mmCIF file of C-alpha atoms and ligand atoms in Angstrom:
data_model
loop_
_atom_site.group_PDB
_atom_site.id
_atom_site.type_symbol
_atom_site.label_atom_id
_atom_site.label_comp_id
_atom_site.label_asym_id
_atom_site.label_seq_id
_atom_site.Cartn_x
_atom_site.Cartn_y
_atom_site.Cartn_z
ATOM 1 C CA MET A 1 -6.837 -5.943 20.927
ATOM 2 C CA THR A 2 -5.921 -3.352 17.505
ATOM 3 C CA ASP A 3 -2.699 -1.050 18.633
ATOM 4 C CA ILE A 4 -4.359 2.122 18.533
ATOM 5 C CA SER A 5 -0.380 4.082 18.359
ATOM 6 C CA LEU A 6 0.497 1.337 15.413
ATOM 7 C CA ILE A 7 -2.264 2.806 13.774
ATOM 8 C CA ASP A 8 -1.427 6.422 14.233
ATOM 9 C CA ARG A 9 2.565 5.614 13.120
ATOM 10 C CA LEU A 10 1.406 4.061 10.359
ATOM 11 C CA LEU A 11 -0.779 7.076 9.012
ATOM 12 C CA ASP A 12 2.259 8.448 10.281
ATOM 13 C CA VAL A 13 4.639 7.245 7.108
ATOM 14 C CA ILE A 14 1.207 7.541 4.863
ATOM 15 C CA GLU A 15 1.601 11.059 5.192
ATOM 16 C CA HIS A 16 5.587 12.160 5.817
ATOM 17 C CA ASP A 17 7.440 9.159 4.367
ATOM 18 C CA ILE A 18 5.672 8.532 1.052
ATOM 19 C CA VAL A 19 3.002 10.693 0.160
ATOM 20 C CA PRO A 20 6.034 13.268 -0.419
ATOM 21 C CA LYS A 21 7.572 10.725 -2.836
ATOM 22 C CA THR A 22 4.324 9.732 -4.253
ATOM 23 C CA GLU A 23 4.009 13.825 -5.103
ATOM 24 C CA ASP A 24 7.221 13.693 -6.696
ATOM 25 C CA GLY A 25 6.331 10.428 -9.382
ATOM 26 C CA VAL A 26 3.142 11.364 -9.990
ATOM 27 C CA GLY A 27 4.453 14.553 -10.825
ATOM 28 C CA ASP A 28 6.833 12.445 -13.334
ATOM 29 C CA GLY A 29 3.868 9.548 -14.413
ATOM 30 C CA ASN A 30 2.916 7.406 -12.283
ATOM 31 C CA LYS A 31 0.538 6.294 -10.971
ATOM 32 C CA LEU A 32 -0.158 7.694 -7.094
ATOM 33 C CA PHE A 33 0.199 3.496 -5.062
ATOM 34 C CA GLY A 34 3.055 3.889 -2.762
ATOM 35 C CA ALA A 35 4.533 1.340 0.085
ATOM 36 C CA ALA A 36 6.952 1.286 3.199
ATOM 37 C CA ILE A 37 8.139 -1.699 5.954
ATOM 38 C CA LEU A 38 9.669 -0.646 9.770
ATOM 39 C CA ARG A 39 10.909 -3.206 12.069
ATOM 40 C CA LYS A 40 7.812 -4.606 14.592
ATOM 41 C CA SER A 41 10.049 -4.263 16.925
ATOM 42 C CA ASP A 42 10.218 -0.550 17.379
ATOM 43 C CA HIS A 43 7.987 0.689 14.508
ATOM 44 C CA SER A 44 11.297 2.572 12.871
ATOM 45 C CA LEU A 45 10.496 3.217 9.202
ATOM 46 C CA VAL A 46 12.958 0.830 7.148
ATOM 47 C CA LEU A 47 12.374 2.167 3.763
ATOM 48 C CA ALA A 48 9.731 4.502 2.292
ATOM 49 C CA GLU A 49 8.685 4.055 -2.446
ATOM 50 C CA THR A 50 6.666 4.901 -3.940
ATOM 51 C CA ASN A 51 4.895 3.749 -7.540
ATOM 52 C CA ASN A 52 7.517 4.622 -10.620
ATOM 53 C CA GLU A 53 5.816 2.338 -13.488
ATOM 54 C CA THR A 54 7.251 4.470 -16.070
ATOM 55 C CA GLU A 55 11.154 2.849 -15.293
ATOM 56 C CA ASN A 56 8.853 -0.442 -15.597
ATOM 57 C CA PRO A 57 4.949 -1.373 -14.966
ATOM 58 C CA LEU A 58 6.598 -4.155 -12.279
ATOM 59 C CA TRP A 59 7.198 -0.801 -10.228
ATOM 60 C CA HIS A 60 3.639 -0.680 -8.762
ATOM 61 C CA GLY A 61 4.751 1.063 -5.501
ATOM 62 C CA GLU A 62 4.918 -2.607 -3.590
ATOM 63 C CA VAL A 63 6.955 -3.963 -5.279
ATOM 64 C CA HIS A 64 9.202 -0.918 -6.029
ATOM 65 C CA CYS A 65 10.242 -1.002 -2.126
ATOM 66 C CA LEU A 66 11.067 -3.826 -2.296
ATOM 67 C CA LYS A 67 14.075 -3.340 -5.478
ATOM 68 C CA ARG A 68 14.888 -1.031 -2.705
ATOM 69 C CA PHE A 69 14.947 -2.499 -0.708
ATOM 70 C CA TYR A 70 17.418 -5.606 -1.721
ATOM 71 C CA GLU A 71 19.237 -2.720 -2.871
ATOM 72 C CA MET A 72 20.307 -1.112 0.144
ATOM 73 C CA PRO A 73 23.267 -2.970 1.970
ATOM 74 C CA LYS A 74 22.293 -6.015 4.280
ATOM 75 C CA ALA A 75 23.275 -4.474 7.378
ATOM 76 C CA GLU A 76 20.900 -1.813 6.805
ATOM 77 C CA ARG A 77 17.882 -4.249 5.634
ATOM 78 C CA VAL A 78 15.474 -6.120 8.148
ATOM 79 C CA ASP A 79 14.854 -9.737 7.818
ATOM 80 C CA THR A 80 11.349 -10.079 6.767
ATOM 81 C CA LYS A 81 9.288 -12.437 9.368
ATOM 82 C CA ASP A 82 10.902 -9.254 12.434
ATOM 83 C CA ALA A 83 9.375 -7.130 9.958
ATOM 84 C CA ILE A 84 5.416 -4.878 8.844
ATOM 85 C CA PHE A 85 4.510 -3.775 4.826
ATOM 86 C CA LEU A 86 2.508 -1.179 4.414
ATOM 87 C CA ALA A 87 0.696 -0.123 1.046
ATOM 88 C CA THR A 88 -1.276 2.462 0.416
ATOM 89 C CA HIS A 89 -3.124 1.424 -1.058
ATOM 90 C CA GLU A 90 -4.157 -3.221 -0.666
ATOM 91 C CA PRO A 91 -2.023 -4.722 -3.042
ATOM 92 C CA CYS A 92 -2.367 -5.760 -6.587
ATOM 93 C CA SER A 93 -1.751 -9.357 -7.726
ATOM 94 C CA LEU A 94 1.485 -8.865 -8.653
ATOM 95 C CA CYS A 95 2.321 -7.120 -4.722
ATOM 96 C CA LEU A 96 0.312 -9.877 -3.321
ATOM 97 C CA SER A 97 3.123 -12.660 -5.023
ATOM 98 C CA ALA A 98 5.928 -9.814 -4.160
ATOM 99 C CA ILE A 99 4.753 -9.570 -0.635
ATOM 100 C CA THR A 100 4.830 -13.415 -0.172
ATOM 101 C CA TRP A 101 8.185 -14.697 -1.678
ATOM 102 C CA THR A 102 9.481 -12.362 0.256
ATOM 103 C CA GLY A 103 8.625 -13.548 3.788
ATOM 104 C CA PHE A 104 6.154 -10.813 5.178
ATOM 105 C CA ASP A 105 3.290 -12.623 7.881
ATOM 106 C CA ASN A 106 2.082 -9.431 7.971
ATOM 107 C CA PHE A 107 0.131 -5.681 5.531
ATOM 108 C CA TYR A 108 -1.073 -3.359 6.483
ATOM 109 C CA TYR A 109 -3.770 -1.080 3.677
ATOM 110 C CA LEU A 110 -5.439 2.305 3.703
ATOM 111 C CA PHE A 111 -6.861 2.417 -0.131
ATOM 112 C CA SER A 112 -8.670 -0.933 -1.113
ATOM 113 C CA HIS A 113 -9.560 -2.305 -4.161
ATOM 114 C CA GLU A 114 -13.142 -1.076 -4.978
ATOM 115 C CA ASP A 115 -11.132 2.892 -3.453
ATOM 116 C CA SER A 116 -8.654 2.061 -6.140
ATOM 117 C CA ARG A 117 -11.765 2.056 -8.890
ATOM 118 C CA ASP A 118 -14.257 3.577 -7.409
ATOM 119 C CA SER A 119 -11.866 6.700 -6.348
ATOM 120 C CA PHE A 120 -9.087 6.222 -7.916
ATOM 121 C CA ALA A 121 -10.132 5.599 -11.650
ATOM 122 C CA ILE A 122 -7.099 2.374 -12.100
ATOM 123 C CA PRO A 123 -9.839 -1.051 -11.833
ATOM 124 C CA HIS A 124 -6.900 -3.474 -13.270
ATOM 125 C CA ASP A 125 -6.198 -5.094 -9.582
ATOM 126 C CA LEU A 126 -10.185 -6.169 -9.274
ATOM 127 C CA LYS A 127 -10.260 -6.621 -13.569
ATOM 128 C CA ILE A 128 -6.858 -8.668 -13.441
ATOM 129 C CA LEU A 129 -8.369 -10.708 -10.193
ATOM 130 C CA LYS A 130 -11.368 -11.635 -12.264
ATOM 131 C CA GLU A 131 -9.691 -12.193 -15.487
ATOM 132 C CA VAL A 132 -7.246 -13.924 -14.282
ATOM 133 C CA PHE A 133 -7.892 -15.835 -11.023
ATOM 134 C CA THR A 134 -11.733 -15.743 -11.372
ATOM 135 C CA LEU A 135 -11.947 -14.453 -8.455
ATOM 136 C CA GLU A 136 -14.333 -11.458 -7.416
ATOM 137 C CA PRO A 137 -14.100 -8.497 -4.777
ATOM 138 C CA GLY A 138 -12.369 -9.279 -1.935
ATOM 139 C CA GLY A 139 -12.058 -13.321 -3.160
ATOM 140 C CA TYR A 140 -8.265 -14.253 -1.849
ATOM 141 C CA ASN A 141 -7.625 -15.650 1.365
ATOM 142 C CA ALA A 142 -7.075 -12.869 3.457
ATOM 143 C CA GLU A 143 -5.362 -14.196 6.171
ATOM 144 C CA ASN A 144 -3.690 -17.408 5.187
ATOM 145 C CA ALA A 145 -0.707 -19.913 5.547
ATOM 146 C CA TYR A 146 1.714 -17.443 4.258
ATOM 147 C CA TRP A 147 0.446 -13.892 6.180
ATOM 148 C CA LYS A 148 -2.480 -12.033 7.986
ATOM 149 C CA SER A 149 -3.523 -8.521 5.726
ATOM 150 C CA TYR A 150 -4.965 -5.948 7.929
ATOM 151 C CA SER A 151 -7.821 -2.863 5.825
ATOM 152 C CA LEU A 152 -6.659 0.279 8.440
ATOM 153 C CA ARG A 153 -10.064 0.986 7.995
ATOM 154 C CA ARG A 154 -11.651 -1.304 8.779
ATOM 155 C CA LEU A 155 -9.362 -1.538 12.038
ATOM 156 C CA VAL A 156 -10.522 1.589 12.472
ATOM 157 C CA ARG A 157 -13.672 0.545 12.191
ATOM 158 C CA ASP A 158 -14.247 -1.043 14.797
ATOM 159 C CA LEU A 159 -12.063 1.062 17.400
ATOM 160 C CA PRO A 160 -14.504 2.504 20.573
ATOM 161 C CA GLU A 161 -15.861 6.228 18.654
ATOM 162 C CA ALA A 162 -14.119 8.715 20.037
ATOM 163 C CA GLU A 163 -10.793 7.024 19.139
ATOM 164 C CA ARG A 164 -12.676 5.942 15.742
ATOM 165 C CA ASN A 165 -13.893 10.075 15.151
ATOM 166 C CA ARG A 166 -10.573 10.981 15.748
ATOM 167 C CA LEU A 167 -8.653 8.671 13.392
ATOM 168 C CA GLU A 168 -10.841 9.096 10.953
ATOM 169 C CA ALA A 169 -10.735 12.617 10.451
ATOM 170 C CA ARG A 170 -6.576 12.030 11.068
ATOM 171 C CA ILE A 171 -8.362 9.646 7.433
ATOM 172 C CA LYS A 172 -10.876 11.117 5.722
ATOM 173 C CA THR A 173 -7.811 14.779 5.011
ATOM 174 C CA ILE A 174 -5.023 11.579 4.245
ATOM 175 C CA ALA A 175 -8.185 10.769 1.822
ATOM 176 C CA ASP A 176 -8.825 14.244 0.462
ATOM 177 C CA LYS A 177 -4.797 14.975 -0.574
ATOM 178 C CA TYR A 178 -5.221 11.111 -2.151
ATOM 179 C CA ASP A 179 -8.151 12.744 -4.248
ATOM 180 C CA SER A 180 -6.081 15.762 -5.277
ATOM 181 C CA LEU A 181 -2.755 12.721 -7.187
ATOM 182 C CA SER A 182 -5.567 11.084 -8.701
ATOM 183 C CA ALA A 183 -6.644 14.169 -10.181
ATOM 184 C CA ASP A 184 -2.684 14.604 -10.959
ATOM 185 C CA TYR A 185 -2.720 11.500 -12.771
ATOM 186 C CA GLN A 186 -5.589 11.140 -14.710
ATOM 187 C CA ASP A 187 -5.007 14.400 -16.067
ATOM 188 C CA GLY A 188 -1.316 13.833 -16.623
ATOM 189 C CA LYS A 189 -2.553 9.434 -17.501
ATOM 190 C CA ALA A 190 -3.195 10.325 -21.945
ATOM 191 C CA ASP A 191 0.664 10.953 -21.871
ATOM 192 C CA ASN A 192 2.534 7.874 -20.786
ATOM 193 C CA ASP A 193 2.739 4.655 -22.237
ATOM 194 C CA ILE A 194 1.947 2.500 -19.262
ATOM 195 C CA PRO A 195 1.047 -0.694 -20.548
ATOM 196 C CA LEU A 196 -1.764 -0.619 -17.985
ATOM 197 C CA ASN A 197 -2.642 2.641 -17.086
HETATM 198 ZN ZN1 LIG B 1 0.628 -3.609 -7.206
#
C-alpha cells in the first residue's frame, strides 16, 4: 500500500529544502538536479543538496548530496540502510552506482529520464545508458538485489482519484517551478565549462 503521507513529505522536501538550494545553484550556472536524505523512522531530513558541476562535473545533485553527507560528523549521520534517498530527477548511471555503493536500499524520484531529455533538454542520462551500457529507456533494473526505486509520479498515478488529483496538482506546481529553473539554466549554459552541459 502506498504511504500517501510519505509522498507529501517528499514533495515538501523538494519544495522547501531542495528547490531553494537549486535556485542558488542554477544562479551559479549549475544544472537543476537535486537530492536529499531522510530518516526512515520519522521522515526527518538529514540533508538536502543540489548539483554543483561548476565545481566538479561529478557533483551531480545525488553525488554532491552524498559527498556532503560523508562530510557530516558521523554522529549526525544515519545508517544508509535506515535512510530514504530522494532525487528530484531519475538518477543517471553515475548516481545509480553512487546510491548503490553507499548502501541505500531505496530511492524515490519525481521526474523521469525521459522528462530530463524532453522537458529539461538534458539528454545525457539516456544517451549514456544507450552508448555505454547499450540500454534502451527503462532498460536498467528498477528493482534489484541492492535497492527498489520508486517514481513518485507513478505512485501518484495509481492512487484513488481524490488523492491522485490533489497530488498531481502539487506536482504540477513543482514542475512549473522546475520549468523556470530549466529556462534559466539553458539561457546561461553557453557560459559554463561543464563537459556535458
Ligand atoms: Zn547523476
